[in-house]
CSV table of C-alpha atoms in Angstrom, one decimal:
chain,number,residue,atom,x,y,z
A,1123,UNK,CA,0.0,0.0,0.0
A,1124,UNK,CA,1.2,3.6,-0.6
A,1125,UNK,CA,2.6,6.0,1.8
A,1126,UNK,CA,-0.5,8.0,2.4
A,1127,UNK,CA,0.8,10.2,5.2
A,1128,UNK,CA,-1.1,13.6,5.1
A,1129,UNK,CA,1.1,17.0,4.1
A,1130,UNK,CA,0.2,19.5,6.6
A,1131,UNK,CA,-0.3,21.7,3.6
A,1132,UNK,CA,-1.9,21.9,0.1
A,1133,UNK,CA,-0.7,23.8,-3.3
A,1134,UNK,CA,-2.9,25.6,-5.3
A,1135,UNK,CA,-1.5,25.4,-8.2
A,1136,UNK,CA,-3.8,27.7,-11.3
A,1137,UNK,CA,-1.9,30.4,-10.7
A,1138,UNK,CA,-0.2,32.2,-13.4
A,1139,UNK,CA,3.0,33.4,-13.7
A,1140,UNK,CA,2.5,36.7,-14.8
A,1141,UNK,CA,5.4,38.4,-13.6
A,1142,UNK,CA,5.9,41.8,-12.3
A,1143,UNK,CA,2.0,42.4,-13.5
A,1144,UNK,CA,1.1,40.7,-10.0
A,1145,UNK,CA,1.7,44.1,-8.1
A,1146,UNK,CA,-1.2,45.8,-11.2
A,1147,UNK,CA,-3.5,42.7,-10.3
A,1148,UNK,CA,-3.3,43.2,-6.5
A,1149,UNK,CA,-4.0,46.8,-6.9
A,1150,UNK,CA,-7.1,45.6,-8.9
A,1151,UNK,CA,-8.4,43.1,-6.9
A,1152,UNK,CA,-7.5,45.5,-3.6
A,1153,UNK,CA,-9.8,48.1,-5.3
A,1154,UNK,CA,-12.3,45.6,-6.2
A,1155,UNK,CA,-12.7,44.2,-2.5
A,1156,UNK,CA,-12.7,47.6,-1.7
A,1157,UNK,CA,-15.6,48.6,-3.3
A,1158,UNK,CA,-17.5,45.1,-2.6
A,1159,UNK,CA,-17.1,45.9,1.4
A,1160,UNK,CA,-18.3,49.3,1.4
A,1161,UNK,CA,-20.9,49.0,-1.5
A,1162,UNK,CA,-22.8,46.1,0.4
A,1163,UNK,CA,-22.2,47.7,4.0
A,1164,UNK,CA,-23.3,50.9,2.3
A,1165,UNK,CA,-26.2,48.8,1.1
A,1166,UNK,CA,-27.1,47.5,4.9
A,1167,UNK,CA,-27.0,50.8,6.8
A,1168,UNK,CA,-29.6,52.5,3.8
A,1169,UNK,CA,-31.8,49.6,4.7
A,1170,UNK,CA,-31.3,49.7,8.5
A,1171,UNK,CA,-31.8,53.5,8.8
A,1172,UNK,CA,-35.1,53.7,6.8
A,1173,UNK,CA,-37.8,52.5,8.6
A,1174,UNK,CA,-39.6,52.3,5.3
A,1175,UNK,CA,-37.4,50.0,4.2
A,1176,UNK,CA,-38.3,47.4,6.7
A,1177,UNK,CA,-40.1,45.3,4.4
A,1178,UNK,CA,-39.2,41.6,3.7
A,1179,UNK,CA,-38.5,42.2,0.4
A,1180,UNK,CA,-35.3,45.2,1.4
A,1181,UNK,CA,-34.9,42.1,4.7
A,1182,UNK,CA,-33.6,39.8,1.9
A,1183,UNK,CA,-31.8,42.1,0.2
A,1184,UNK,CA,-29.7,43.2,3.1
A,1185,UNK,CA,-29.0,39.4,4.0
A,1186,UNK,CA,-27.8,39.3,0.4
A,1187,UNK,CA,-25.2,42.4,1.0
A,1188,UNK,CA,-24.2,40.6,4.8
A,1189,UNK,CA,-23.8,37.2,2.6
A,1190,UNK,CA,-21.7,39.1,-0.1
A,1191,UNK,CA,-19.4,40.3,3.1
A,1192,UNK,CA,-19.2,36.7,4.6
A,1193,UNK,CA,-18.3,35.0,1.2
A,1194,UNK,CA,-15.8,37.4,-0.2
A,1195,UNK,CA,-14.0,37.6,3.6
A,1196,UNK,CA,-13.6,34.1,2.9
A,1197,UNK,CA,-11.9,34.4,-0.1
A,1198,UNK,CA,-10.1,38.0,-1.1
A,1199,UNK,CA,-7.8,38.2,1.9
A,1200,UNK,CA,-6.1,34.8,0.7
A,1201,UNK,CA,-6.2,35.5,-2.8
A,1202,UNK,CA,-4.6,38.8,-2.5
A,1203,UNK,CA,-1.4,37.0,-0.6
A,1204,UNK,CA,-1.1,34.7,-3.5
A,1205,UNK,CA,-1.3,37.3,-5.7
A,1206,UNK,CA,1.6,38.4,-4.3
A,1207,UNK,CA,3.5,35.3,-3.3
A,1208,UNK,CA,6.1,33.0,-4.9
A,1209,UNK,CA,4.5,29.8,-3.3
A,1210,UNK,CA,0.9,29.0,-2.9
A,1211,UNK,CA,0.8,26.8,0.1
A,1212,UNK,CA,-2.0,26.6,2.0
A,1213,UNK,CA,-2.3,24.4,5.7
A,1214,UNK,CA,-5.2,21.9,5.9
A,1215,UNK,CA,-7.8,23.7,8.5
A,1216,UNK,CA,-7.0,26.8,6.8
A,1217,UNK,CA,-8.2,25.0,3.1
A,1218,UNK,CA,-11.3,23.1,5.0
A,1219,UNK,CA,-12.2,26.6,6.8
A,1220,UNK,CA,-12.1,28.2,3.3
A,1221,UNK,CA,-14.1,25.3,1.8
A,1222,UNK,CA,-16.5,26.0,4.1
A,1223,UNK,CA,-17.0,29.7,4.2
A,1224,UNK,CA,-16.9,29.3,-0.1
A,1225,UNK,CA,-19.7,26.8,-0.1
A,1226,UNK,CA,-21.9,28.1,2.8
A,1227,UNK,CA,-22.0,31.6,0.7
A,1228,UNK,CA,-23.1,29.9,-1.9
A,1229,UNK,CA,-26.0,27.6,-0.3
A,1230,UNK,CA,-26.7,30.8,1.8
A,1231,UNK,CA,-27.0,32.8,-1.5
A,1232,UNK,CA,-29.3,30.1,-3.6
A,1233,UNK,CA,-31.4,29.9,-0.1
A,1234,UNK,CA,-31.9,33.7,-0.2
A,1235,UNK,CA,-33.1,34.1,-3.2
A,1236,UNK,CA,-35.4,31.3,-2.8
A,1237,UNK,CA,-37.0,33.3,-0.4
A,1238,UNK,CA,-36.8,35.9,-2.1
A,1239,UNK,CA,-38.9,34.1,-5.0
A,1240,UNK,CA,-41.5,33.2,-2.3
A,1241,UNK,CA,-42.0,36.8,-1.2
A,1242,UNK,CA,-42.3,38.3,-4.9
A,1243,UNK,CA,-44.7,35.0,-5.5
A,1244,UNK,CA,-47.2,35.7,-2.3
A,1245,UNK,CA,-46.7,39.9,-3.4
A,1246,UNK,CA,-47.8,38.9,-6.7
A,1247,UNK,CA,-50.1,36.4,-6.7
A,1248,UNK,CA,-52.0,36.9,-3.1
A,1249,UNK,CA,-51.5,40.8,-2.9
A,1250,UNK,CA,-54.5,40.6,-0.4
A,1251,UNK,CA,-53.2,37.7,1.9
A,1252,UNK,CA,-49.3,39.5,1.5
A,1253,UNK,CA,-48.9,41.5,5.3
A,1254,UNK,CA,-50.9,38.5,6.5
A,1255,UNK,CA,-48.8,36.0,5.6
A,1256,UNK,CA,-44.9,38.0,5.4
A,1257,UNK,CA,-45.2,38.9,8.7
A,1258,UNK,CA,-41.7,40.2,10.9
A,1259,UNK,CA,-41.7,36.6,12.4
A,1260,UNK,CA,-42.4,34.8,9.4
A,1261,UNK,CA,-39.3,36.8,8.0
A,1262,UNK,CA,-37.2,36.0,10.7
A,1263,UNK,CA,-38.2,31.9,10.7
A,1264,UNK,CA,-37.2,32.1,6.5
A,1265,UNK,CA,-34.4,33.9,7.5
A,1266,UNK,CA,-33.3,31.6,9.9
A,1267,UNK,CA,-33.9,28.9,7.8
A,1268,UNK,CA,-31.9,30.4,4.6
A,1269,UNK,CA,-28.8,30.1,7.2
A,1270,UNK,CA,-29.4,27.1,9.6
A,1271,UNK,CA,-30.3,24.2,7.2
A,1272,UNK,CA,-27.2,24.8,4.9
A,1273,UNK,CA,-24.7,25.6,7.4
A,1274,UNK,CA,-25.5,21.9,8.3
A,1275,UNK,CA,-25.5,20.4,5.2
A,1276,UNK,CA,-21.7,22.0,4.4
A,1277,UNK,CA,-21.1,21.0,7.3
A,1278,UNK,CA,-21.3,17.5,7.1
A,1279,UNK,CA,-19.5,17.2,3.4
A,1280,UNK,CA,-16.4,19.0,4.8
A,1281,UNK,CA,-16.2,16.8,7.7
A,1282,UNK,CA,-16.0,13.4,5.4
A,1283,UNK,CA,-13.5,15.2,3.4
A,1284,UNK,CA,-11.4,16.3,6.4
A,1285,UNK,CA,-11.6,12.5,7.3
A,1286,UNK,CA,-10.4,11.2,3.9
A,1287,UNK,CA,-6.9,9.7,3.7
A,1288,UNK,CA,-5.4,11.8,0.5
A,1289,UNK,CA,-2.6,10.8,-1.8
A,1290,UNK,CA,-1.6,13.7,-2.9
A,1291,UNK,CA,-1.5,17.6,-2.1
A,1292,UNK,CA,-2.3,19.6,-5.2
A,1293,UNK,CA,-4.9,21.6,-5.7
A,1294,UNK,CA,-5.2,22.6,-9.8
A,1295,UNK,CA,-7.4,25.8,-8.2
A,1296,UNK,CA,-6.7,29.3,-6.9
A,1297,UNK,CA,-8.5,28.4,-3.7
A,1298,UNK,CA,-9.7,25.5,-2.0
A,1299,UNK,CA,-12.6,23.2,-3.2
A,1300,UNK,CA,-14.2,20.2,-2.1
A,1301,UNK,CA,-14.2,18.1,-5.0
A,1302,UNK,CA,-10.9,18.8,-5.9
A,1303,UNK,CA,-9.7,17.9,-2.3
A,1304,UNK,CA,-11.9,14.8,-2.7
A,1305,UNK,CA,-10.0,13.6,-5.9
A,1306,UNK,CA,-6.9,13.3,-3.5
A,1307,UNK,CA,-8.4,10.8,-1.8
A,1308,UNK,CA,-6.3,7.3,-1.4
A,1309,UNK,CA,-9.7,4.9,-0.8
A,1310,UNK,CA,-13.2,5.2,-2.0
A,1311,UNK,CA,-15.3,7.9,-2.2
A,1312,UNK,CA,-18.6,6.6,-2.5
A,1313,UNK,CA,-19.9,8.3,0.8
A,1314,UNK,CA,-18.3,11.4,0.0
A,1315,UNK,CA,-20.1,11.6,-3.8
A,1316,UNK,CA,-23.5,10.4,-2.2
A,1317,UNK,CA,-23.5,13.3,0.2
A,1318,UNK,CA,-22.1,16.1,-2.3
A,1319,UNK,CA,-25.2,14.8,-4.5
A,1320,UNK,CA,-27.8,15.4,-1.3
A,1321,UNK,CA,-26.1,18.8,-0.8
A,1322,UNK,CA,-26.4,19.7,-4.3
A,1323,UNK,CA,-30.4,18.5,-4.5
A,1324,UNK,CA,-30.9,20.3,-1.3
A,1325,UNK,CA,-29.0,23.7,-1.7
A,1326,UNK,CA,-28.5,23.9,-5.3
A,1327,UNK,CA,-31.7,21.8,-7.0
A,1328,UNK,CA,-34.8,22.5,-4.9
A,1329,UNK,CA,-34.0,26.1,-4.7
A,1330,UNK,CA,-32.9,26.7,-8.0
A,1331,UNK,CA,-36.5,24.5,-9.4
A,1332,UNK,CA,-38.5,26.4,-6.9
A,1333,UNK,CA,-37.4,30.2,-8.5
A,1334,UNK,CA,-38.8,28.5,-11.3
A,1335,UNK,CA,-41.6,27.5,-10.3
A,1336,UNK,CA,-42.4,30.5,-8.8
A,1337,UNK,CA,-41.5,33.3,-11.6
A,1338,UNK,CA,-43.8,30.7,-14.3
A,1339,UNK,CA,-46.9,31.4,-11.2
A,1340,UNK,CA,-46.0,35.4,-11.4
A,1341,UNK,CA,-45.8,35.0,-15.4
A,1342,UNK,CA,-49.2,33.3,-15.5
A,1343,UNK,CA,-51.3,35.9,-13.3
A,1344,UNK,CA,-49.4,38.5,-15.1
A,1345,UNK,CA,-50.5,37.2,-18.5
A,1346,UNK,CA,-53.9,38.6,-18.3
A,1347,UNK,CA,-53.1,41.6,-16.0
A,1348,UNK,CA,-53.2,45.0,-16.9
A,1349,UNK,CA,-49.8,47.0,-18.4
A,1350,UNK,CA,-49.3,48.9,-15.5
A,1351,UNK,CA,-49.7,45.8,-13.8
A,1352,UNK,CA,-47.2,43.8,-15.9
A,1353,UNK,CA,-44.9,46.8,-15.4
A,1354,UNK,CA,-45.0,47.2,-11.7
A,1355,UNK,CA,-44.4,43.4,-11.4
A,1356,UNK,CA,-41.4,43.6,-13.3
A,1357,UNK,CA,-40.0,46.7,-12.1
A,1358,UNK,CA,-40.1,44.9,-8.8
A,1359,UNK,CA,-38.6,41.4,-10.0
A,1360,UNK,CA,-35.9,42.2,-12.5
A,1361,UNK,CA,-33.2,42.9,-10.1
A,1362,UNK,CA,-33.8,39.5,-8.4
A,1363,UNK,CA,-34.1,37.6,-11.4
A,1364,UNK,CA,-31.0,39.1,-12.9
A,1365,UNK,CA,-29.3,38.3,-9.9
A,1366,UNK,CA,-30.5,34.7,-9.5
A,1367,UNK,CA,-29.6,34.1,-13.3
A,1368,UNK,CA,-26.1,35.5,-12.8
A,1369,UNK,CA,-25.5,33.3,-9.5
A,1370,UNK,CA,-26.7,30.4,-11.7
A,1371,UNK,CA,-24.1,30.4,-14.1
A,1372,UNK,CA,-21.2,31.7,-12.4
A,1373,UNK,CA,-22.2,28.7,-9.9
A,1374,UNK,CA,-22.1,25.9,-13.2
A,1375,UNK,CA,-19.2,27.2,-14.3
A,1376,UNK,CA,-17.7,26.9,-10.9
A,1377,UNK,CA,-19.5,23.1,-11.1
A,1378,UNK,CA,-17.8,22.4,-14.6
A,1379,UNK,CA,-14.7,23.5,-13.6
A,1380,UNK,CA,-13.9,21.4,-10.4
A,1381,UNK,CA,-15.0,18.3,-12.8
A,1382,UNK,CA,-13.2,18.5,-15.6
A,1383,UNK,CA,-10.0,18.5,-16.8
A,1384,UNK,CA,-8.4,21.8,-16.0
A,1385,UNK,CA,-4.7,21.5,-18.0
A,1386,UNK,CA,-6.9,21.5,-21.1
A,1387,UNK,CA,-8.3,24.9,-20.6
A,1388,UNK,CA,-6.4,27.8,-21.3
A,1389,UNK,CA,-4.7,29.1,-17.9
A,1390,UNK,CA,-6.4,32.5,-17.7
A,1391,UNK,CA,-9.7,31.5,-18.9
A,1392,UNK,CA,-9.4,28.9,-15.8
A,1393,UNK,CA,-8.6,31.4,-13.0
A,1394,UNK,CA,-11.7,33.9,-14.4
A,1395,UNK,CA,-14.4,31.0,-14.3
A,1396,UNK,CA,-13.1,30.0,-11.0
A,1397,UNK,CA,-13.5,33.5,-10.1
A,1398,UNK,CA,-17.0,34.4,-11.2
A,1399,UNK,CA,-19.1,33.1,-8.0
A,1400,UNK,CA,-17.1,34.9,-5.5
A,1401,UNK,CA,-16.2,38.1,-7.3
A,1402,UNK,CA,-19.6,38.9,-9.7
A,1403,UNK,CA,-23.0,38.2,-7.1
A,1404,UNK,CA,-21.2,40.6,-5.1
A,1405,UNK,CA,-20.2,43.2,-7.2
A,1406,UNK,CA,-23.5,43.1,-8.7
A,1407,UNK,CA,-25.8,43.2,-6.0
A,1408,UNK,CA,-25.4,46.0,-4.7
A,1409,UNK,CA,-25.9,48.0,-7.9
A,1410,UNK,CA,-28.3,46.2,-9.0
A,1411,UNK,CA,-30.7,46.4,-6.5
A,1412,UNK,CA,-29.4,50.0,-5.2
A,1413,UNK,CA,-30.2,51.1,-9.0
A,1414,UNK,CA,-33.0,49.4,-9.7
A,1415,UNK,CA,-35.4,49.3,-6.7
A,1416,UNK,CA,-37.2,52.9,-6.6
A,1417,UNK,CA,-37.0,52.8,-2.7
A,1418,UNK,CA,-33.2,51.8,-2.1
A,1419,UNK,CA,-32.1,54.2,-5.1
A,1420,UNK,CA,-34.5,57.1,-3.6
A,1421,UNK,CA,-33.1,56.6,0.2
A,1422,UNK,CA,-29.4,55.6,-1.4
A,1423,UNK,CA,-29.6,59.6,-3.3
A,1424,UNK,CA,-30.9,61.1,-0.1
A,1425,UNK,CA,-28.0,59.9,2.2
A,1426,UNK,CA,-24.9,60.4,0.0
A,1427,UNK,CA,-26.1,63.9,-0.1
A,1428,UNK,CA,-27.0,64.8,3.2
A,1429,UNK,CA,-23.2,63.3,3.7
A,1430,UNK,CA,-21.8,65.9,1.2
A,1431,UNK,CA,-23.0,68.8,3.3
């Protein structure tokens, strides 16, 4: 039997060489954590000032800025120590840590906008039942919910692969993920696949279907409805379907990534797929729902110039 005695340490290795261009890609990626912190904690204070505001629907989108803090503290401050680093070593608890914040922002994101989905579904489609049913502690049970259940879930996946006797030590990523710790593996990973498959059905799947479900309801009792209607409705949606449809992909190509062949793919296109989930949701977010909801862009105006004076 092979020598399977565990490295204290793991080696990302995707990233590129790109010489003395590492200090103009720090700056960057400084600048764009930068913005993502005070754009989403910009976000939280406009909602938590405004007692208008305290609606479920600006609720969810505030979790969405405090989930955008959580999942890029996970990864940026990392990142930009590689970026400037000759060696891209990284110790076990600090790859399964990373693993988990990574994964939990992103169940904690699809879970979100599930909710989301529900709220613009029961706004929609039982206007007159809405403050009946949304009420603060039916907010605060989904909310709860959009953070307990996958914190679990994560949970358990990262605790087999901790367990796992591993072969090997690189990681052909620029940070930590489960699968590609999993591959590493010395003995069989049956358990392991069977729970990533229940975590993907429970955190990825049934969300992702029930958005759909959902938005064809909303497109069904908006078929018939009046203009105005149809506009109000979609005024009111767009941001969160945007940013559900963005999430999507950036999360597949995140999926297809981790399970195929990475030396194929050209280097750079690589390291900006495995980018997209933690760097675009939130970078977009914020502007798209500080933009594009009336309320948040109104409120948003008000305080940046009552700040000027």
């Amino acid at each position: 039997m092979k020598n399977n005695t565990l490295s204290f340490y793991f080696n990302l290795t995707m990233f590129v060489n790109i010489g003395r261009y590492c200090f103009v890609a720090f700056a960057f990626c400084l600048l764009l954590y930068s913005f993502i912190v005070t754009a989403n904690l910009f976000m939280i204070l406009v909602i938590l000032r405004q007692r208008t505001l305290h609606e479920p629907m600006y609720v969810f989108v505030a979790l969405l800025s405090v989930n955008a803090l959580y999942g890029s503290a996970g990864f940026f401050p990392r990142f930009l120590m590689d970026l400037l680093s000759d060696t891209h070593l990284i110790s076990r608890p600090a790859c399964f840590t990373q693993i988990y914040t990574i994964y939990t922002y992103g169940a904690y994101e699809l879970s979100i906008l599930g909710i989301m989905a529900y709220d613009r579904h029961m706004a929609v489609c039982h206007p007159l039942h809405y403050r009946r049913n949304m009420t603060s502690r039916k907010v605060i049970k989904l909310s709860t919910l959009a953070w307990v259940f996958p914190t679990f879930a994560v949970m358990t996946c990262v605790f087999l692969s901790a367990s796992l006797p591993l072969c090997g030590r690189e990681i052909q990523r620029v940070f930590c993920a489960n699968w590609n710790v999993v591959k590493l593996s010395c003995v069989n990973t049956t358990v392991n696949n069977i729970a990533g498959m229940l975590l993907s059905i429970t955190t990825v799947f049934f969300p992702f279907f029930y958005v759909l479900y959902t938005y064809l309801r909303i497109i069904v009792v908006c078929w018939k409805a009046s203009r105005e209607f149809k506009g109000k409705v979609l005024h009111t949606c767009l941001p969160h379907v945007v940013s559900f449809v963005v999430f999507s992909i950036a999360a597949f190509c995140d999926v297809a990534l981790s399970r195929n062949n990475i030396e194929e793919i050209n280097p750079f296109l690589a390291v900006l797929l495995s980018l997209e989930v933690v760097v675009i949701p939130p970078v977009l977010n914020p502007l798209l729902y500080g933009l594009k909801m009336p309320e948040i862009r109104k409120h948003t105006v008000r305080l940046l110039s009552s700040s000027k004076r």
